[in-house]
Tab-separated table of C-alpha atoms in Angstrom:
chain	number	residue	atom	x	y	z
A	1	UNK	CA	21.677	4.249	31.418
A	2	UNK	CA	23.007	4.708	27.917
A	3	UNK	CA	23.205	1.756	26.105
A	4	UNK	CA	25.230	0.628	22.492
A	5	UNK	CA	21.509	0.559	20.502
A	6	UNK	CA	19.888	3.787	21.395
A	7	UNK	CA	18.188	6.210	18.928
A	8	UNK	CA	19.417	9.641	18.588
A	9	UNK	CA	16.087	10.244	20.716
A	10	UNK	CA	16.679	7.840	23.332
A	11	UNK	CA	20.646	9.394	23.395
A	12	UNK	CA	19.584	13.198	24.111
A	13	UNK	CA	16.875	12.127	26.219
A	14	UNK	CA	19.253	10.204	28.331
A	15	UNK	CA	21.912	12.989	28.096
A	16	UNK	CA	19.407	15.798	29.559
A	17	UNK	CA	18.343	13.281	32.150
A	18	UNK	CA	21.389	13.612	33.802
A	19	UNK	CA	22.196	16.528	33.446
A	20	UNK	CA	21.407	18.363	36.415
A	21	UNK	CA	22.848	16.130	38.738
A	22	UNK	CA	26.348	16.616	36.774
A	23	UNK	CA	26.069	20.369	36.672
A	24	UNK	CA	25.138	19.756	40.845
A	25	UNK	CA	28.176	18.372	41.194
A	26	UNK	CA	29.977	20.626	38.937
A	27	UNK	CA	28.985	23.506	40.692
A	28	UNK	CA	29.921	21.874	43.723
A	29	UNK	CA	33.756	20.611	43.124
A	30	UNK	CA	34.254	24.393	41.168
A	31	UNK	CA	34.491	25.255	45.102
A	32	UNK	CA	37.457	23.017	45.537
A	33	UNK	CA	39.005	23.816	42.157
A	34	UNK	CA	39.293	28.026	43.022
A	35	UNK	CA	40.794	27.099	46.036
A	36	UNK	CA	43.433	24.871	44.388
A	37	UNK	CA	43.994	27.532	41.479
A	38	UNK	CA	44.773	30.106	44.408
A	39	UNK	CA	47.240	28.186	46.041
A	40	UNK	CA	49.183	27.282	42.821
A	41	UNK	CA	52.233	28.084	42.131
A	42	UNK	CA	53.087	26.516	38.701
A	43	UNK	CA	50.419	26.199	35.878
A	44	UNK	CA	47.983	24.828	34.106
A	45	UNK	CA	46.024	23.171	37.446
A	46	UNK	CA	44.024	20.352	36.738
A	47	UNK	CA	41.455	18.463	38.746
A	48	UNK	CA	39.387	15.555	37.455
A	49	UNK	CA	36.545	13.358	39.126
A	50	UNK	CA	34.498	10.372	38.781
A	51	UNK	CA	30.382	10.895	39.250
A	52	UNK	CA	27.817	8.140	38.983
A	53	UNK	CA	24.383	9.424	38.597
A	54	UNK	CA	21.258	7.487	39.603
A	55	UNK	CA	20.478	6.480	36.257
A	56	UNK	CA	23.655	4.416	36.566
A	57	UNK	CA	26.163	6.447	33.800
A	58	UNK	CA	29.434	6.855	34.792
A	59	UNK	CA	31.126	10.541	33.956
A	60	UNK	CA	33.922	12.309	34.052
A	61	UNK	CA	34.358	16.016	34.610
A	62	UNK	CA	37.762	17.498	34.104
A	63	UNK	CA	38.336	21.088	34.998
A	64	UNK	CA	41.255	23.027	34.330
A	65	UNK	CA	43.144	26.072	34.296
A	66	UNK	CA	45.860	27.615	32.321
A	67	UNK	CA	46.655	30.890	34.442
A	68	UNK	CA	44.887	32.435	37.350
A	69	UNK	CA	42.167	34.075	34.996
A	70	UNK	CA	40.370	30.934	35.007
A	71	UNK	CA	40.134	31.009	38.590
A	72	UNK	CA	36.055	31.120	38.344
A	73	UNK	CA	35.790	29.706	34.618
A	74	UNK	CA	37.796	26.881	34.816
A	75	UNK	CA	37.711	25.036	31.396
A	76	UNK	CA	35.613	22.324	31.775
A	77	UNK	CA	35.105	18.705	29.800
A	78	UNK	CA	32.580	16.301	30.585
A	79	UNK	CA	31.884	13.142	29.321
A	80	UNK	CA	30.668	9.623	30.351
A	81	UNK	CA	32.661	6.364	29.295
A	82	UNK	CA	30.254	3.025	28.854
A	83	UNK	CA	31.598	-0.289	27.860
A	84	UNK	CA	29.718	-2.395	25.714
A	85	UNK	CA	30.176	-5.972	24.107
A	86	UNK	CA	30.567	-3.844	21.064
A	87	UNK	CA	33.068	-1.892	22.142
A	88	UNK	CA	33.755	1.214	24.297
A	89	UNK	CA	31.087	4.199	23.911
A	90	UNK	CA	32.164	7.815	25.047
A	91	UNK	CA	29.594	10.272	25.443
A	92	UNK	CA	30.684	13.951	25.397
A	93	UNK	CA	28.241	16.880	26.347
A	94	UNK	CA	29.747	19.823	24.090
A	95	UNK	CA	27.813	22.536	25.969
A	96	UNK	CA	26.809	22.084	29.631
A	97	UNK	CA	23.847	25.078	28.884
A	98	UNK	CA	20.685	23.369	30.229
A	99	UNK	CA	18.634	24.405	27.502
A	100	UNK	CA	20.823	23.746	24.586
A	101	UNK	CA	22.907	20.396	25.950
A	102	UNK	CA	24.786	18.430	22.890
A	103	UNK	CA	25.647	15.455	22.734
A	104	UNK	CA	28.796	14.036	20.833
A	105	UNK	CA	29.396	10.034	20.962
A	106	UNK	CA	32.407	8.511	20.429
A	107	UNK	CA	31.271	4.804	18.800
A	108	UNK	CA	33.558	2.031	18.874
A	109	UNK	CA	34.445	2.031	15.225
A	110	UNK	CA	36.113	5.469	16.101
A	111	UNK	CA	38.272	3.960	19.114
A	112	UNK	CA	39.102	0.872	16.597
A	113	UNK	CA	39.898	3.465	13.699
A	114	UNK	CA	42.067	5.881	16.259
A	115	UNK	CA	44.112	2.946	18.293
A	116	UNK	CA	45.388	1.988	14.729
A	117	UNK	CA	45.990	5.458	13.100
A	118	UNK	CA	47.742	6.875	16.566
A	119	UNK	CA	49.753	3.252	16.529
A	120	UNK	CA	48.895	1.992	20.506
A	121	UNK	CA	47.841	-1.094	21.083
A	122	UNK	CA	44.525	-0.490	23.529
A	123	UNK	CA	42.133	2.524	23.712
A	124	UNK	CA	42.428	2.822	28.031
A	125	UNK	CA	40.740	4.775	29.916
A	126	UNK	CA	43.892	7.122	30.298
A	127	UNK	CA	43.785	7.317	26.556
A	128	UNK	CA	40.391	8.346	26.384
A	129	UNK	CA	40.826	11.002	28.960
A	130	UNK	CA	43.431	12.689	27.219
A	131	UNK	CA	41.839	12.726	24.157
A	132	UNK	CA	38.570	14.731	25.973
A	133	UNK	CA	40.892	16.924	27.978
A	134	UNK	CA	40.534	19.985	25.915
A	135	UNK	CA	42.300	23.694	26.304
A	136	UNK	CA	39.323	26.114	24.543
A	137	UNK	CA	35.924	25.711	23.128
A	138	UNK	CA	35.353	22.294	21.147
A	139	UNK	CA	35.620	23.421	17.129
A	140	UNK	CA	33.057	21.638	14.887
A	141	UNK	CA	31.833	22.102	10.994
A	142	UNK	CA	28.844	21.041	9.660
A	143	UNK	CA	28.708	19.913	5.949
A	144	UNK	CA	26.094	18.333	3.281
A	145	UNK	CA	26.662	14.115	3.144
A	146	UNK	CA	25.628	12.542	-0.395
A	147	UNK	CA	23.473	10.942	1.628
A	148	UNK	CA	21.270	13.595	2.330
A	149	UNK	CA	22.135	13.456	5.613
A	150	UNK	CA	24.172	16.412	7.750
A	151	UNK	CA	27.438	15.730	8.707
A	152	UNK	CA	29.961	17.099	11.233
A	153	UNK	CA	33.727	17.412	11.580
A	154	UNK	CA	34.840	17.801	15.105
A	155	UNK	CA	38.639	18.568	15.533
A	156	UNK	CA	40.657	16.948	18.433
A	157	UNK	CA	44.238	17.488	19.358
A	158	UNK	CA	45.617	15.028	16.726
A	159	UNK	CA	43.460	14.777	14.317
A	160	UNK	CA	40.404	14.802	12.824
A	161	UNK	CA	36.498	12.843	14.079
A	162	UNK	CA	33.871	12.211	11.316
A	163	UNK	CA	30.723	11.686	11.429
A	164	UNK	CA	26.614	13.105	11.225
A	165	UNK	CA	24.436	14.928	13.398
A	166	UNK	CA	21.212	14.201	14.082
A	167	UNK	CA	18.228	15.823	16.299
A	168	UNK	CA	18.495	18.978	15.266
A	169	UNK	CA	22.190	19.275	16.088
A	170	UNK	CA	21.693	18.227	19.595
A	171	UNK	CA	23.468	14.121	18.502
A	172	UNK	CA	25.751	13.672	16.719
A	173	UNK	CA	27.654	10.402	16.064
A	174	UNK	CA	31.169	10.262	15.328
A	175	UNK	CA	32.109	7.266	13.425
A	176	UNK	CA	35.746	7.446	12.127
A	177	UNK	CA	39.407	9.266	12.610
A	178	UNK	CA	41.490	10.554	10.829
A	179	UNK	CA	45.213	11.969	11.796
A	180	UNK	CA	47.015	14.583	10.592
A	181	UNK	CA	49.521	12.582	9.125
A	182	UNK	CA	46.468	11.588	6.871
A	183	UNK	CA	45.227	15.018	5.453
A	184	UNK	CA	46.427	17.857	3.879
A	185	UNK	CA	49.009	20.182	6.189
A	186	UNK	CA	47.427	22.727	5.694
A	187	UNK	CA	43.984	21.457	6.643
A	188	UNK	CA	44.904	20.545	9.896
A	189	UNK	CA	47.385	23.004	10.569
A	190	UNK	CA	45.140	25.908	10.107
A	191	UNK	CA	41.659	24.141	11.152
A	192	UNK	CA	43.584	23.107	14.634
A	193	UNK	CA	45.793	26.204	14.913
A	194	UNK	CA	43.410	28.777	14.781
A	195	UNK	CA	41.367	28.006	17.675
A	196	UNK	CA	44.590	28.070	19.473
A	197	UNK	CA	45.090	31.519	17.947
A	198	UNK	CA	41.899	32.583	18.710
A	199	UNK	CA	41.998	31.478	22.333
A	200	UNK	CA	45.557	32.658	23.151
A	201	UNK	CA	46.617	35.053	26.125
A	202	UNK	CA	47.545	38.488	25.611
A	203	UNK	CA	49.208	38.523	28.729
A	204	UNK	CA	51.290	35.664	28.025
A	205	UNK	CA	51.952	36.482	24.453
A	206	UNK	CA	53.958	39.575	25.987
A	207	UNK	CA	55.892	36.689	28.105
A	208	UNK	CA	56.778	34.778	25.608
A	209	UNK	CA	57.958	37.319	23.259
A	210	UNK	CA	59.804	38.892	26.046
A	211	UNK	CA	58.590	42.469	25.490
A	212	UNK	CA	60.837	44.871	27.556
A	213	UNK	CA	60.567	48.146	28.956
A	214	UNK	CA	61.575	50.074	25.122
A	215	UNK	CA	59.086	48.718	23.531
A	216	UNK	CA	60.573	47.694	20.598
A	217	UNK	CA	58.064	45.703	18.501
A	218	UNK	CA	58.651	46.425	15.307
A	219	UNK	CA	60.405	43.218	14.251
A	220	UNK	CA	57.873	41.103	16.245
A	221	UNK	CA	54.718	42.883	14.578
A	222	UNK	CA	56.372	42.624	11.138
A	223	UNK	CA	56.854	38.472	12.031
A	224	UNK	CA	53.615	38.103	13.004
A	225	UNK	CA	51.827	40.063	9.846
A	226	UNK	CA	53.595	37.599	7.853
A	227	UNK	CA	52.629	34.652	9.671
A	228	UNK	CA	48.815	36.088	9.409
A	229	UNK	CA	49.136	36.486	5.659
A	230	UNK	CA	50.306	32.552	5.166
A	231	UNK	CA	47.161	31.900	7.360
A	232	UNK	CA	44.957	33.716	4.835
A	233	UNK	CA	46.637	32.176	2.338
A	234	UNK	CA	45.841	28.588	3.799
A	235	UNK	CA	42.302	29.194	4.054
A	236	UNK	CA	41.757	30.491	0.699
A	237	UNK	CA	43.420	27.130	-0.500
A	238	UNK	CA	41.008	25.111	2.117
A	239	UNK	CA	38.317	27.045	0.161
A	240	UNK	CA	39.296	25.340	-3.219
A	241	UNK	CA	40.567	22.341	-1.561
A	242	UNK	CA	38.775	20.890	1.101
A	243	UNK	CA	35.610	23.186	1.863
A	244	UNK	CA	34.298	20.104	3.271
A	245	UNK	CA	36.109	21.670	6.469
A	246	UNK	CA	37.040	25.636	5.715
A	247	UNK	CA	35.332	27.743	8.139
A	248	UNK	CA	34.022	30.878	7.090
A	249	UNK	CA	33.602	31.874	10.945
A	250	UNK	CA	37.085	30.946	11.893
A	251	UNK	CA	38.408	32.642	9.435
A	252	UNK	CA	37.184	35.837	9.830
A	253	UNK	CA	37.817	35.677	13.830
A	254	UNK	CA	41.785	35.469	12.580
A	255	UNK	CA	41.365	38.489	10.841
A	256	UNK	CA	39.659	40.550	13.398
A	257	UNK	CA	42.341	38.908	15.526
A	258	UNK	CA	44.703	40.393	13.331
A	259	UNK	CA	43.145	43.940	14.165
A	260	UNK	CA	43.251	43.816	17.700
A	261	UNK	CA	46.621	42.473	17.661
A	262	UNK	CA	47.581	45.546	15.711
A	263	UNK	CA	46.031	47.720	17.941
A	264	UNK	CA	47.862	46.403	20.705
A	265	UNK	CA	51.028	46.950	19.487
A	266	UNK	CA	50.468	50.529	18.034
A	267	UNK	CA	49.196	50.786	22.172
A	268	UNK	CA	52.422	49.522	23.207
A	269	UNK	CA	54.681	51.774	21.251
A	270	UNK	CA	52.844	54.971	21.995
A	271	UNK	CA	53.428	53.646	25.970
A	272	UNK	CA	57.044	53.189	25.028
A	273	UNK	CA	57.900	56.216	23.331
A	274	UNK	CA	56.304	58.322	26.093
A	275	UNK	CA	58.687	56.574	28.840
A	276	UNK	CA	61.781	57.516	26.428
């Protein structure tokens, strides 16, 4: 069972102890899941259970889809929630690979810090499960502490968690948050942002920008070169500014982004032009 004064040791230890029995059960409810995304009608489907494991932890794995393309790779969080005298711990396994399993943990100080800077009165469970309900890949950066120490910035849907990472990357302890109200715009703009950008649908980006049988893109592309050009604007400035949390790797998946967008289009209009 984790407990509030484990060692980064005892914390990965604990985490790969359990693991197998989570991804079980995973593997088990996924079952149930593709039969619920099949049926649905309206999207994104979400299903979310409680599992305690013989070692006593209690987790949570959340699974959800945004279209029918995660039918089989549902979008998956899992975490376990232990309350202390202390405080409320969350543990949050970042990758459920068996042989490279991370730990993130969510101490106290963090819930204290993120009641008050979100302005509610009490960290609930129904808090805590929206802030680990995440669309796309979890988005950290690693950085040099004066300390000597390594430490990590993991973005979350409002804001910002800091903290360091220990074991080899495999713990890492997030101490503090910060919103966005807090930083620079354009550091959390941009930092959150792209991994939306990165993750988004093809198929629905012709929904939502209503592309018809013509063709006609030329405004749209024009729109959206501009709105990739402010973007590498922004990250040269988080390069100067705040390269604390600029990523190098993010930034270069926008601009191969950028290509295949392009692509696309110039696919689109040759389709168009030979319907005309």
């Amino acid at each position: 069972m984790y407990t509030a004064n484990m060692t980064p040791e005892e914390i990965d230890h604990e985490s790969k102890a359990d693991l197998e029995n989570i991804l079980a059960k995973r593997d088990y409810k996924k079952i149930e899941f593709r039969r619920k995304v099949l049926k649905a009608k309206q999207f994104p489907v979400t299903m979310r259970y409680e599992q305690r494991t013989v070692r006593k932890n209690r987790w949570f794995i959340t699974m959800l889809a945004l279209s029918k393309k995660n039918i089989n790779q549902p979008l998956t969080s899992i975490y376990c929630i232990h309350e202390s005298s202390n405080g409320k711990f969350v543990y949050e396994l970042s990758q459920d690979d068996r042989d490279n399993v991370q730990t993130i943990v969510y101490k106290p100080h963090f819930f204290s810090r993120y009641k008050e800077r979100m302005g509610i009165e009490e960290c609930s469970e129904a808090v805590i499960h929206k802030l680990m309900n995440r669309v796309g890949p979890m988005t950290v950066k690693f950085h040099s502490l004066e300390n000597g120490n390594e430490g990590i910035v993991v973005a979350l849907e409002e804001g910002l968690g800091f903290g360091e990472s220990y074991r080899f990357r495999t713990v890492h302890l997030i101490r503090t948050y910060v919103s966005k109200e807090m930083l620079f715009n354009d550091q959390i703009e941009h930092f959150d942002n792209g991994e939306s950008i990165r993750n988004y649908d093809i198929k629905q980006m012709k929904k939502d920008w209503g592309i018809r049988e013509k063709f006609d893109l030329s405004e749209k592309k024009n729109e959206v070169k501009a709105k990739f050009y402010d973007m590498k604007l922004n990250f040269a400035k988080l390069r100067t500014l705040a390269p604390e949390i600029y990523n190098e790797e993010l930034e270069r998946s926008v601009s191969e982004l950028y290509s295949v967008f392009d692509f696309i289009i110039e696919e689109f209009q040759k389709e168009g032009s030979s319907k005309e």
